[in-house]
mmCIF file of C-alpha atoms and ligand atoms in Angstrom:
data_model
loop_
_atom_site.group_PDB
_atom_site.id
_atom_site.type_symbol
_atom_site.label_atom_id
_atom_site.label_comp_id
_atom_site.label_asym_id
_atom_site.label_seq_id
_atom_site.Cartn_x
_atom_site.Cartn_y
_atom_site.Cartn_z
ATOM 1 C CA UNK A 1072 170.518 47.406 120.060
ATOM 2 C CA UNK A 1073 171.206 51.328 119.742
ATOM 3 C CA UNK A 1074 168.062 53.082 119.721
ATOM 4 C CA UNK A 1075 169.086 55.769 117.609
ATOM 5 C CA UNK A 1076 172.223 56.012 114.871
ATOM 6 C CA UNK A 1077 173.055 58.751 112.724
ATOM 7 C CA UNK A 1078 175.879 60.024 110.857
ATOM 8 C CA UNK A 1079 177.869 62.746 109.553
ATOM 9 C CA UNK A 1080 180.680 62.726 106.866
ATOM 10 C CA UNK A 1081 184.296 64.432 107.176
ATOM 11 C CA UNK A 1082 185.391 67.647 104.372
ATOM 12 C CA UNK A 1083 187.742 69.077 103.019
ATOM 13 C CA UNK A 1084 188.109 72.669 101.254
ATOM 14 C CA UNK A 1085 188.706 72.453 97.656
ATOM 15 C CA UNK A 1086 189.625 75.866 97.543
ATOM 16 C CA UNK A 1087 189.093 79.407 99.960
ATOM 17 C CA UNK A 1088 189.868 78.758 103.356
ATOM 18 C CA UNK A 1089 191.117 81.411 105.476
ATOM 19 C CA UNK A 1090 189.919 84.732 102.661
ATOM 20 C CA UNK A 1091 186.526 83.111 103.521
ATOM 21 C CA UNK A 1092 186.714 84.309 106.624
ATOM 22 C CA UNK A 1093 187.170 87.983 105.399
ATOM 23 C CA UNK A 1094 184.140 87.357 103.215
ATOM 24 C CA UNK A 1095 185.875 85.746 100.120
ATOM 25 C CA UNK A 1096 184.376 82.628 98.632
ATOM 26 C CA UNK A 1097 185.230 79.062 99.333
ATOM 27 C CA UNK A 1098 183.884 76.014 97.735
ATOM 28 C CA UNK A 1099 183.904 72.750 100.509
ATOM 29 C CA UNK A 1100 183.302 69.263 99.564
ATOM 30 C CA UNK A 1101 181.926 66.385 101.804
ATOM 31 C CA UNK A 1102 184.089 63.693 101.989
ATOM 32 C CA UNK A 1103 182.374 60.152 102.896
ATOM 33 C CA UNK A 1104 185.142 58.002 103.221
ATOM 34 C CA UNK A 1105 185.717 59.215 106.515
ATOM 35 C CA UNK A 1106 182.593 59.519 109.036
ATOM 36 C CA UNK A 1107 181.433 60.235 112.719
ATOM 37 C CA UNK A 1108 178.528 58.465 113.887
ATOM 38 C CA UNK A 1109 176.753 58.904 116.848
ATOM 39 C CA UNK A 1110 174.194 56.175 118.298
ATOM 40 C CA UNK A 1111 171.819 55.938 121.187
ATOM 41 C CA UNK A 1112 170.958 53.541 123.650
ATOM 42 C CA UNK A 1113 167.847 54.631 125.952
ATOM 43 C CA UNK A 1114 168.371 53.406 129.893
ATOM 44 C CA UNK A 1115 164.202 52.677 130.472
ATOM 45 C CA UNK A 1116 164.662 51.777 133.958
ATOM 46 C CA UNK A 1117 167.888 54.484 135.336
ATOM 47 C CA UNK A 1118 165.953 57.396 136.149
ATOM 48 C CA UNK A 1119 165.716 60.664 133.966
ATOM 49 C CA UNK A 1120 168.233 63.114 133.429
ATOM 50 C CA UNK A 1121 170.644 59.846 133.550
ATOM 51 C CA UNK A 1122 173.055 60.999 130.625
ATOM 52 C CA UNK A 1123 176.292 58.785 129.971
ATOM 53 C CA UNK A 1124 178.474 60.042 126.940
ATOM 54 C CA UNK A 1125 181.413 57.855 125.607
ATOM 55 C CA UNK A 1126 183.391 59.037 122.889
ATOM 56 C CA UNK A 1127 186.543 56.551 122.549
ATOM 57 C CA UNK A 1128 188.902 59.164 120.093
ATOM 58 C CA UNK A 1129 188.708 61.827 122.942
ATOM 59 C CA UNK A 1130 189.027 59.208 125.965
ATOM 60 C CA UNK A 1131 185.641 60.348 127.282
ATOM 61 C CA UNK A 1132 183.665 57.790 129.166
ATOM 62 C CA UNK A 1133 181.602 60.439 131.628
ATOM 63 C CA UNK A 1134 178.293 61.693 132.695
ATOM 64 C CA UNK A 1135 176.964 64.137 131.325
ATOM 65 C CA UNK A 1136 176.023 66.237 134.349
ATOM 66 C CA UNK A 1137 180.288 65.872 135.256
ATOM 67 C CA UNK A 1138 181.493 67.425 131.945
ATOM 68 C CA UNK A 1139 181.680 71.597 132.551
ATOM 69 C CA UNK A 1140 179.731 74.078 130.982
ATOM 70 C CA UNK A 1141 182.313 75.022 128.359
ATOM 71 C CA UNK A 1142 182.699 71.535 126.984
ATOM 72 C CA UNK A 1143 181.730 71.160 123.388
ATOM 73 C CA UNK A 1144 179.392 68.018 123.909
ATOM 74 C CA UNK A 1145 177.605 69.029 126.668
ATOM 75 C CA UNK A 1146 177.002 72.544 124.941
ATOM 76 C CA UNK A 1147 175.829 70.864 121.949
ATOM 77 C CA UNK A 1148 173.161 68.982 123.972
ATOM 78 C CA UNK A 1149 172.101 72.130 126.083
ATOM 79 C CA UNK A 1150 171.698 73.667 122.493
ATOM 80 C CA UNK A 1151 169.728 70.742 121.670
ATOM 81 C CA UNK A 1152 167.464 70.711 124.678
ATOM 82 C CA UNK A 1153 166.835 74.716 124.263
ATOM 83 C CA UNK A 1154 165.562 74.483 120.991
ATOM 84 C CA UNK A 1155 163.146 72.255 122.450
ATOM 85 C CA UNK A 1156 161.961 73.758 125.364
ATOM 86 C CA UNK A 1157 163.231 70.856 127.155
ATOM 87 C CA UNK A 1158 165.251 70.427 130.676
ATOM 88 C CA UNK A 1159 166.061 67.004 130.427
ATOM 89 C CA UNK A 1160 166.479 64.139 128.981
ATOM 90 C CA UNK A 1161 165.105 60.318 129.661
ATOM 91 C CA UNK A 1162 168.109 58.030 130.428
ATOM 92 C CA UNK A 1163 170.003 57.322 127.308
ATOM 93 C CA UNK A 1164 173.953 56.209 127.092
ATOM 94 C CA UNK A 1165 175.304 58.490 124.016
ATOM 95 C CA UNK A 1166 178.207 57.117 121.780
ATOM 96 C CA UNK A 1167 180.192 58.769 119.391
ATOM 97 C CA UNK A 1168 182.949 57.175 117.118
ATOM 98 C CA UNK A 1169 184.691 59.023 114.361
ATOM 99 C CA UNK A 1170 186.499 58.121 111.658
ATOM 100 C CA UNK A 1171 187.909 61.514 110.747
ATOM 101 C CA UNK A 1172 191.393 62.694 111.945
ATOM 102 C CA UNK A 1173 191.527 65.381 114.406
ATOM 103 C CA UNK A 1174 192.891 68.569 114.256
ATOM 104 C CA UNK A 1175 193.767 67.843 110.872
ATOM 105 C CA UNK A 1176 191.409 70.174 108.615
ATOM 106 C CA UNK A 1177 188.659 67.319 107.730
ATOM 107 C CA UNK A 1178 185.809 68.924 110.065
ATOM 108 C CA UNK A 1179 186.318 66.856 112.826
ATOM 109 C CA UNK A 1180 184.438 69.259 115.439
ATOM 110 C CA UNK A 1181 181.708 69.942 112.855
ATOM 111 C CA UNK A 1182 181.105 66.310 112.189
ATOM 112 C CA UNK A 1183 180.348 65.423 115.726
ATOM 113 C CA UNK A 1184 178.637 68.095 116.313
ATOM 114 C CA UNK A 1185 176.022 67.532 113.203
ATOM 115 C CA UNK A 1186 176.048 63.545 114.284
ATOM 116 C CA UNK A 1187 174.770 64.324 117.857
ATOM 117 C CA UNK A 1188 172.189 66.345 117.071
ATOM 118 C CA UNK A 1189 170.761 64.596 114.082
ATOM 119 C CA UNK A 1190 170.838 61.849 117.005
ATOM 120 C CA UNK A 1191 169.685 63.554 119.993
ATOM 121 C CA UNK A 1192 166.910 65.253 118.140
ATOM 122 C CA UNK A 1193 166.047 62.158 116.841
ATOM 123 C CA UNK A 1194 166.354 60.554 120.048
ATOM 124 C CA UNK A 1195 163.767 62.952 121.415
ATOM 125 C CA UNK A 1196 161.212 62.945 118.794
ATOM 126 C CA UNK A 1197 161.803 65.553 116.842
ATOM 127 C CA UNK A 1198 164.698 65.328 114.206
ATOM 128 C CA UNK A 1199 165.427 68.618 113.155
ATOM 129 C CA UNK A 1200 166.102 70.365 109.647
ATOM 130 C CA UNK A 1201 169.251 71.033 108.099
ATOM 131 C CA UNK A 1202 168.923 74.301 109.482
ATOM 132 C CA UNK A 1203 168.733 74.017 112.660
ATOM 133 C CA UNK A 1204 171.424 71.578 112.820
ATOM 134 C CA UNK A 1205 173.696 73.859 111.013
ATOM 135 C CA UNK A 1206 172.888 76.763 113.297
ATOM 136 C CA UNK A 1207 173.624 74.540 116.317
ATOM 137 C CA UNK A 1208 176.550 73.412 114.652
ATOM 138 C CA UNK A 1209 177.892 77.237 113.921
ATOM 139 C CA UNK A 1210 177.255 78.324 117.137
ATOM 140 C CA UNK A 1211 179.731 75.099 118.782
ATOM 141 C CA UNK A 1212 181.921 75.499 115.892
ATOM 142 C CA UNK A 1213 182.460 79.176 117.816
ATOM 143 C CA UNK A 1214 183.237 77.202 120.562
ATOM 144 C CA UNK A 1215 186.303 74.910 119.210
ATOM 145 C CA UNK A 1216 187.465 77.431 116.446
ATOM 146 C CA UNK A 1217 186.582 81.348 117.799
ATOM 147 C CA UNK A 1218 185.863 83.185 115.027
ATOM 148 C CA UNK A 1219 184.974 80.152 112.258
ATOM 149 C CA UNK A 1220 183.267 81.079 108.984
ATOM 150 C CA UNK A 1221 180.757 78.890 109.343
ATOM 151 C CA UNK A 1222 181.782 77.015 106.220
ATOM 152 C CA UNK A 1223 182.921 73.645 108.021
ATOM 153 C CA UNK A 1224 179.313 72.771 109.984
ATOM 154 C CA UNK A 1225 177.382 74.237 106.435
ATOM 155 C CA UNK A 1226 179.046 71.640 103.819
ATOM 156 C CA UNK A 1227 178.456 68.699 106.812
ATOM 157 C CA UNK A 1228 175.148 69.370 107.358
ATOM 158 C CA UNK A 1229 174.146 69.708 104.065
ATOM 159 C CA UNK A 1230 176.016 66.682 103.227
ATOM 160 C CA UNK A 1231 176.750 68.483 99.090
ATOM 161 C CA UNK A 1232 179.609 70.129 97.342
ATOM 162 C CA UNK A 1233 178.864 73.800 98.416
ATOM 163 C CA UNK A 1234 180.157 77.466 97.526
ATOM 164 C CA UNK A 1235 180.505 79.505 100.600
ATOM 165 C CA UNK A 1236 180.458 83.202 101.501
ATOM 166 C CA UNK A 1237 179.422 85.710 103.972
ATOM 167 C CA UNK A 1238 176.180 87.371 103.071
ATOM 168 C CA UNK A 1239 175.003 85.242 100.254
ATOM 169 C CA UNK A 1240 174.469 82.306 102.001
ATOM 170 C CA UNK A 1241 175.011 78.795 101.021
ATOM 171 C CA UNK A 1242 175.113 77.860 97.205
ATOM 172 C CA UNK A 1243 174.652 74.289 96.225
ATOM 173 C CA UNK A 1244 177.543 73.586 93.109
ATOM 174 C CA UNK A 1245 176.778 72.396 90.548
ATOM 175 C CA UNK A 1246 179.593 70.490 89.092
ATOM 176 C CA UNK A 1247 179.210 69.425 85.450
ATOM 177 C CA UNK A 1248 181.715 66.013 85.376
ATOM 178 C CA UNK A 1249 183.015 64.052 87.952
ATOM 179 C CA UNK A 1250 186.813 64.068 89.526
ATOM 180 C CA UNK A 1251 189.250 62.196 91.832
ATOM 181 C CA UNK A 1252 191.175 63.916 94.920
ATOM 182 C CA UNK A 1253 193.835 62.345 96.809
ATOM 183 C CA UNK A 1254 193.213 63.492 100.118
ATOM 184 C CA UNK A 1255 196.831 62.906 102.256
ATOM 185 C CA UNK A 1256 197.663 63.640 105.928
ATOM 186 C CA UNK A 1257 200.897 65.000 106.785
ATOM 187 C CA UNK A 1258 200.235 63.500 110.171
ATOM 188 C CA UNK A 1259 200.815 66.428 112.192
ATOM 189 C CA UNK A 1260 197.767 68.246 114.133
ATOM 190 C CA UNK A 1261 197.152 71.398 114.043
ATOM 191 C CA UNK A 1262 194.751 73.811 115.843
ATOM 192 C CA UNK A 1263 192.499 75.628 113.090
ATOM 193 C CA UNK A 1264 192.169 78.447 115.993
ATOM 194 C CA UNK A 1265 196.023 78.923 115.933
ATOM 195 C CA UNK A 1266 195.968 79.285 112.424
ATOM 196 C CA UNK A 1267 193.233 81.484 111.805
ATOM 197 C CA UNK A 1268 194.372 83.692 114.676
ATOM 198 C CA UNK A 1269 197.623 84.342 113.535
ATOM 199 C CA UNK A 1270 196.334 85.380 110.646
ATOM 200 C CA UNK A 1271 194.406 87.469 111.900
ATOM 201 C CA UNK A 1272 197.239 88.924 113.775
ATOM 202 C CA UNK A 1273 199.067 89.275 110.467
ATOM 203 C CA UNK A 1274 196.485 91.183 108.534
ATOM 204 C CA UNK A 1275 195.937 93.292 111.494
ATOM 205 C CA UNK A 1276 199.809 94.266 110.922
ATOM 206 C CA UNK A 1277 199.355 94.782 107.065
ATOM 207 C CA UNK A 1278 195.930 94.949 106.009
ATOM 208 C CA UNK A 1279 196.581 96.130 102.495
ATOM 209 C CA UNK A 1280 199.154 93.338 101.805
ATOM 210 C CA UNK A 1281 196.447 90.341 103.121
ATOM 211 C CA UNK A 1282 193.149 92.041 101.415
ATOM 212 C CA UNK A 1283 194.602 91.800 97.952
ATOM 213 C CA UNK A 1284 195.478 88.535 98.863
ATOM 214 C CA UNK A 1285 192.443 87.783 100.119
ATOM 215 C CA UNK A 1286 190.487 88.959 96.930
ATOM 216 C CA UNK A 1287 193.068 87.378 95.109
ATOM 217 C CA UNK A 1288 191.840 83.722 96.491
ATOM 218 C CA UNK A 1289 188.565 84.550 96.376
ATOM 219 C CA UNK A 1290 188.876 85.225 92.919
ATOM 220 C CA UNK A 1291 190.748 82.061 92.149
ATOM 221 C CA UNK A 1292 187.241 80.160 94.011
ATOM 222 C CA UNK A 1293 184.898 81.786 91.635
ATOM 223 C CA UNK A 1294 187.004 81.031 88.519
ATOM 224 C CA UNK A 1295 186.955 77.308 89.985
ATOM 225 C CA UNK A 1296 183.205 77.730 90.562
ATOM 226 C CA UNK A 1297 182.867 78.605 86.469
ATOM 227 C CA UNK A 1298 185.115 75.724 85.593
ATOM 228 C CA UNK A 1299 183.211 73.314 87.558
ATOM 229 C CA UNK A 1300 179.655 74.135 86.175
ATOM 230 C CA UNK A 1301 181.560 74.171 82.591
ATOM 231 C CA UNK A 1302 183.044 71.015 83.095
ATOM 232 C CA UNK A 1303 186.628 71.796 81.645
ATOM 233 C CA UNK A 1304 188.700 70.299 84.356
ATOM 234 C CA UNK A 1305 192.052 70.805 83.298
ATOM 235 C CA UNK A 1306 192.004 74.241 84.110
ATOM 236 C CA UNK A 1307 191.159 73.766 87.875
ATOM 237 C CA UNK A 1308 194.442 71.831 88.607
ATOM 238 C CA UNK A 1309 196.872 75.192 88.309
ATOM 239 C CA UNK A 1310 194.229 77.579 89.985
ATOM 240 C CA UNK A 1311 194.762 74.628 92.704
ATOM 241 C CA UNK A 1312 198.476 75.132 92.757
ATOM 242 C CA UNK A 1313 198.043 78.814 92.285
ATOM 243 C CA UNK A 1314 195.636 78.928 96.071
ATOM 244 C CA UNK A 1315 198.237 76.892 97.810
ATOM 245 C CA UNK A 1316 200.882 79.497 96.715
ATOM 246 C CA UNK A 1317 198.718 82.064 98.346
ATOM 247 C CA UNK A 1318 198.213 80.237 101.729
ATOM 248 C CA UNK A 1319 202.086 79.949 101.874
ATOM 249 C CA UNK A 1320 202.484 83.541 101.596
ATOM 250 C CA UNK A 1321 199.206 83.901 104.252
ATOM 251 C CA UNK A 1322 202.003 82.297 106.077
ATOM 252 C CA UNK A 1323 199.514 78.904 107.201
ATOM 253 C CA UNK A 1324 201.734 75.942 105.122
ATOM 254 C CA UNK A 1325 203.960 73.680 106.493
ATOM 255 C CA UNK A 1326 207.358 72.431 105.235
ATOM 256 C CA UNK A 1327 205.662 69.085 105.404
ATOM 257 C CA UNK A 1328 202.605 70.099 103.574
ATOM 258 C CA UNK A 1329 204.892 71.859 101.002
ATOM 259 C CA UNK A 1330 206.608 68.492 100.349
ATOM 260 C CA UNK A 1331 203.754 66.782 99.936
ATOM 261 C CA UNK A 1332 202.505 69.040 97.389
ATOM 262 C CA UNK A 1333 205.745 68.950 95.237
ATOM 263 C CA UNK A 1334 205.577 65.001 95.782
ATOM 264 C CA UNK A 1335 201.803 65.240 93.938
ATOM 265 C CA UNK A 1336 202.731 67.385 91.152
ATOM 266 C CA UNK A 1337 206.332 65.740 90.621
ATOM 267 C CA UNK A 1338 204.316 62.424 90.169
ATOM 268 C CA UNK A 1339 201.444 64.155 87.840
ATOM 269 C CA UNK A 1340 198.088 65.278 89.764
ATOM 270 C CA UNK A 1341 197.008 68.454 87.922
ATOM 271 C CA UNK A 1342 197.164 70.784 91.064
ATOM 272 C CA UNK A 1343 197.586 70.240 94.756
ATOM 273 C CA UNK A 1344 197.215 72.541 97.791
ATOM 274 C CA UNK A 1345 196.875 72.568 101.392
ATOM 275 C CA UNK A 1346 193.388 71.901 102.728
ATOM 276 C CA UNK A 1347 191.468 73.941 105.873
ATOM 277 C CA UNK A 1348 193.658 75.628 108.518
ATOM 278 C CA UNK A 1349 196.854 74.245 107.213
ATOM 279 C CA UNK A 1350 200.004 74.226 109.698
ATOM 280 C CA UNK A 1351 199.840 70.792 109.514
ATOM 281 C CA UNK A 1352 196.720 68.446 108.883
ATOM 282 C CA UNK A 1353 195.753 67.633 105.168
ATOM 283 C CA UNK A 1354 196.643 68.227 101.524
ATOM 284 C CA UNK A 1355 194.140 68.094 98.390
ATOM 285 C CA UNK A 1356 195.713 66.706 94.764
ATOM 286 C CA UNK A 1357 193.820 66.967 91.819
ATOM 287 C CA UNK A 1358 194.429 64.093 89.620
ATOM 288 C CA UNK A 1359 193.215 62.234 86.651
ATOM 289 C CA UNK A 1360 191.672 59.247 87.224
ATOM 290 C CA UNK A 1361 194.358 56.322 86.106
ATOM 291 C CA UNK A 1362 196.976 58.332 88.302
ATOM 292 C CA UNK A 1363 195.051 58.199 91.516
ATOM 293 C CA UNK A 1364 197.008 55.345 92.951
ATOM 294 C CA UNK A 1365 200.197 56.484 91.760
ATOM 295 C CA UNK A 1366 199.881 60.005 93.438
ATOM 296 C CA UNK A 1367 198.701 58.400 96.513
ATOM 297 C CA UNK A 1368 201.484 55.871 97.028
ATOM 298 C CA UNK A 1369 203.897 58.787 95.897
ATOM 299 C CA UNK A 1370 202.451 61.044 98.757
ATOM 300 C CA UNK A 1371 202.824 57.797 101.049
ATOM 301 C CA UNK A 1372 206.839 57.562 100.052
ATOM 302 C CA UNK A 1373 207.102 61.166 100.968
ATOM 303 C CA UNK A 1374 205.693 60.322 104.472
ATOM 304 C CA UNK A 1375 201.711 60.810 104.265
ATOM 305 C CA UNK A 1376 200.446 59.032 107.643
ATOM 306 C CA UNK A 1377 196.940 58.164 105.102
ATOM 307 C CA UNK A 1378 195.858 58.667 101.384
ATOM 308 C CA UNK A 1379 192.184 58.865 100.689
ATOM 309 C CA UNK A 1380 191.322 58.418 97.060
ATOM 310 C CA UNK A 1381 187.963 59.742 96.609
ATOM 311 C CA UNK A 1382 185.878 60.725 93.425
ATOM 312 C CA UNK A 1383 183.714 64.083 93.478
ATOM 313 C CA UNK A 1384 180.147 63.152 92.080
ATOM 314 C CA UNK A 1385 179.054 65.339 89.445
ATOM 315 C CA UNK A 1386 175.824 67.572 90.899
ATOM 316 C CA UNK A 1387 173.159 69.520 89.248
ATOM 317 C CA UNK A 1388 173.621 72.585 91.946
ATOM 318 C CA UNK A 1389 171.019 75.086 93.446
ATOM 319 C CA UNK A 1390 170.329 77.319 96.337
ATOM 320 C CA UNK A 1391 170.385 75.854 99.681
ATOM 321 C CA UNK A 1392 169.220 78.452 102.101
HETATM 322 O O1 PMV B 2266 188.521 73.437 110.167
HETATM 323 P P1 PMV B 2266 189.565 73.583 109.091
HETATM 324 O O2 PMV B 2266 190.942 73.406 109.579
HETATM 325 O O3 PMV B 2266 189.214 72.829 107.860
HETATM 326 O O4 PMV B 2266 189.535 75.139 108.642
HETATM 327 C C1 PMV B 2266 188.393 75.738 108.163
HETATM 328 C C2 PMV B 2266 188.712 76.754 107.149
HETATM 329 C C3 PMV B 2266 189.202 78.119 107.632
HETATM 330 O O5 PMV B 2266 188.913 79.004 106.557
HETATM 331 C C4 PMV B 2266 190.697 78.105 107.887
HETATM 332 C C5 PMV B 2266 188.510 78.605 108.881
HETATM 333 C C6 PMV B 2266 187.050 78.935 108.682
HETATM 334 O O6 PMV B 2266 186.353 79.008 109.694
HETATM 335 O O7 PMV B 2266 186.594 79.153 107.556
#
């Protein structure tokens, strides 16, 4: 029987990745289809300190004490401990099972992360706040991602649809009707540090060129913001469009993200783009309701390794932290 089980759902980015790293907006949605959950097992009688970790997607099966410094896990439950005032921890076997893709742009990283130490500091007596699991979760997101916006560990932790920026901390949307997404995965991983890197390297080259594009997504998100209070869906669907058109010229599509895009909007969703890092990983379609299932199976004939179909409750919004 674990002693301790928590959970943390997968995301995607509805609209604003990469500008939101120059201090654009971005909104982010949970997505809880897809989940990582971490659970607990204390060891009474192995003595303290005894730490086993077994995580099954990264073929980890390993002390604790063997994994090295750098290693996102361990990290995480050094964080953990610190916050505590802690230097060890009473015999427990940790396990962590995820049903998110990796490297794909659903917040794999950021889900464990927010799993373990809803767990661990659960574990130990003392959950913590959303807070301090989304600091702890920033600070490993450095770790996988170097130089992340912090927009992946805020919209898992806090579990709610969420616009994102630098400086104004994190809004809670409101969103005034419900909608479907079909989520679909080209198949192909890709390393969000890669992406955001060569970007970087790109803007670096032509910073005039990238910062009016830049401001040009981030003015898309807040127009998407306004339409989602409002309610008036329709209009989201080309803004949608219009965003992926802006990561291909950021150069972080994919001939096989492209495709899958034209597959969504040839078979009637109302927009589609790329979603996260991009180079490979996942695509977004907005789509009425009675067309969910055809877009999906559409984006499956076009090669889609998985479809989610998911519907975006509609939330009364506020300010987070
Ligand atoms: O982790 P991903 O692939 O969903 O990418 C996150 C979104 C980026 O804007 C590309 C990076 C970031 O840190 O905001």
């Amino acid at each position: 029987m674990p002693s301790i089980s928590c959970s943390a759902p997968g995301k995607i980015i509805l609209c604003g990745e990469h500008a939101v790293v120059y201090g654009s907006a971005a909104i982010a949605l949970p997505i809880f289809q897809v989940s990582t959950v971490t659970k607990i097992f204390a060891k009474p009688i192995a003595p303290s300190g005894d730490v086993h970790i077994v995580a099954p997607p990264i073929s980890l099966d390993n002390s604790l004490s063997s994994l090295s410094i750098q290693n996102p896990l361990r990290a995480t439950i050094e964080l953990v401990m610190e916050e505590l005032h802690i230097d060890h921890i009473p015999a427990c076997e940790i396990r962590i099972q995820t049903s998110l893709p990796l490297s794909a742009g659903m917040g794999s990283s950021a889900s464990v992360t927010v799993s373990l130490v809803r767990a661990l500091s659960t574990y130990l007596g003392h959950p913590f706040e959303n807070s301090v699991i989304n600091q702890i979760a920033f600070e490993i997101e450095k770790l996988h991602h170097g130089s992340p916006s912090g927009i992946d560990n805020s919209v898992i932790t806090y579990e709610t649809p969420i616009l994102f920026q630098h400086g104004s901390g994190i809004q809670i949307l409101k969103i005034a009707r419900s909608f479907s997404l079909v989520i679909a995965d080209t198949g192909i991983k890709s390393s969000t540090a890669a992406a955001v890197s060569g970007v970087r390297n790109r803007w670096e080259a032509n910073k005039i060129l990238y910062e009016k594009l830049f401001d040009e997504i981030g003015q898309l998100t807040l127009h998407i913001k306004e339409v989602l209070e409002r309610g008036t869906l329709e209009a989201i669907g080309p803004a949608l469009t219009r965003n992926h058109e802006f990561l291909q010229h950021i150069g972080v599509s994919s001939k096989e993200l492209d495709q899958l895009v034209d597959a969504a909007l040839d078979s009637g969703a109302l927009g589609a783009k790329l979603s996260g890092g991009g180079l490979g990983g996942n695509m977004i379609a907005l789509v009425a309701d009675e067309n969910a299932v055809e877009v999906a199976r559409s984006l499956k004939g076009k090669g889609a390794s998985r479809t989610i179909i998911t519907s975006i409750p509609a939330t009364t919004g506020g300010i987070s932290e």
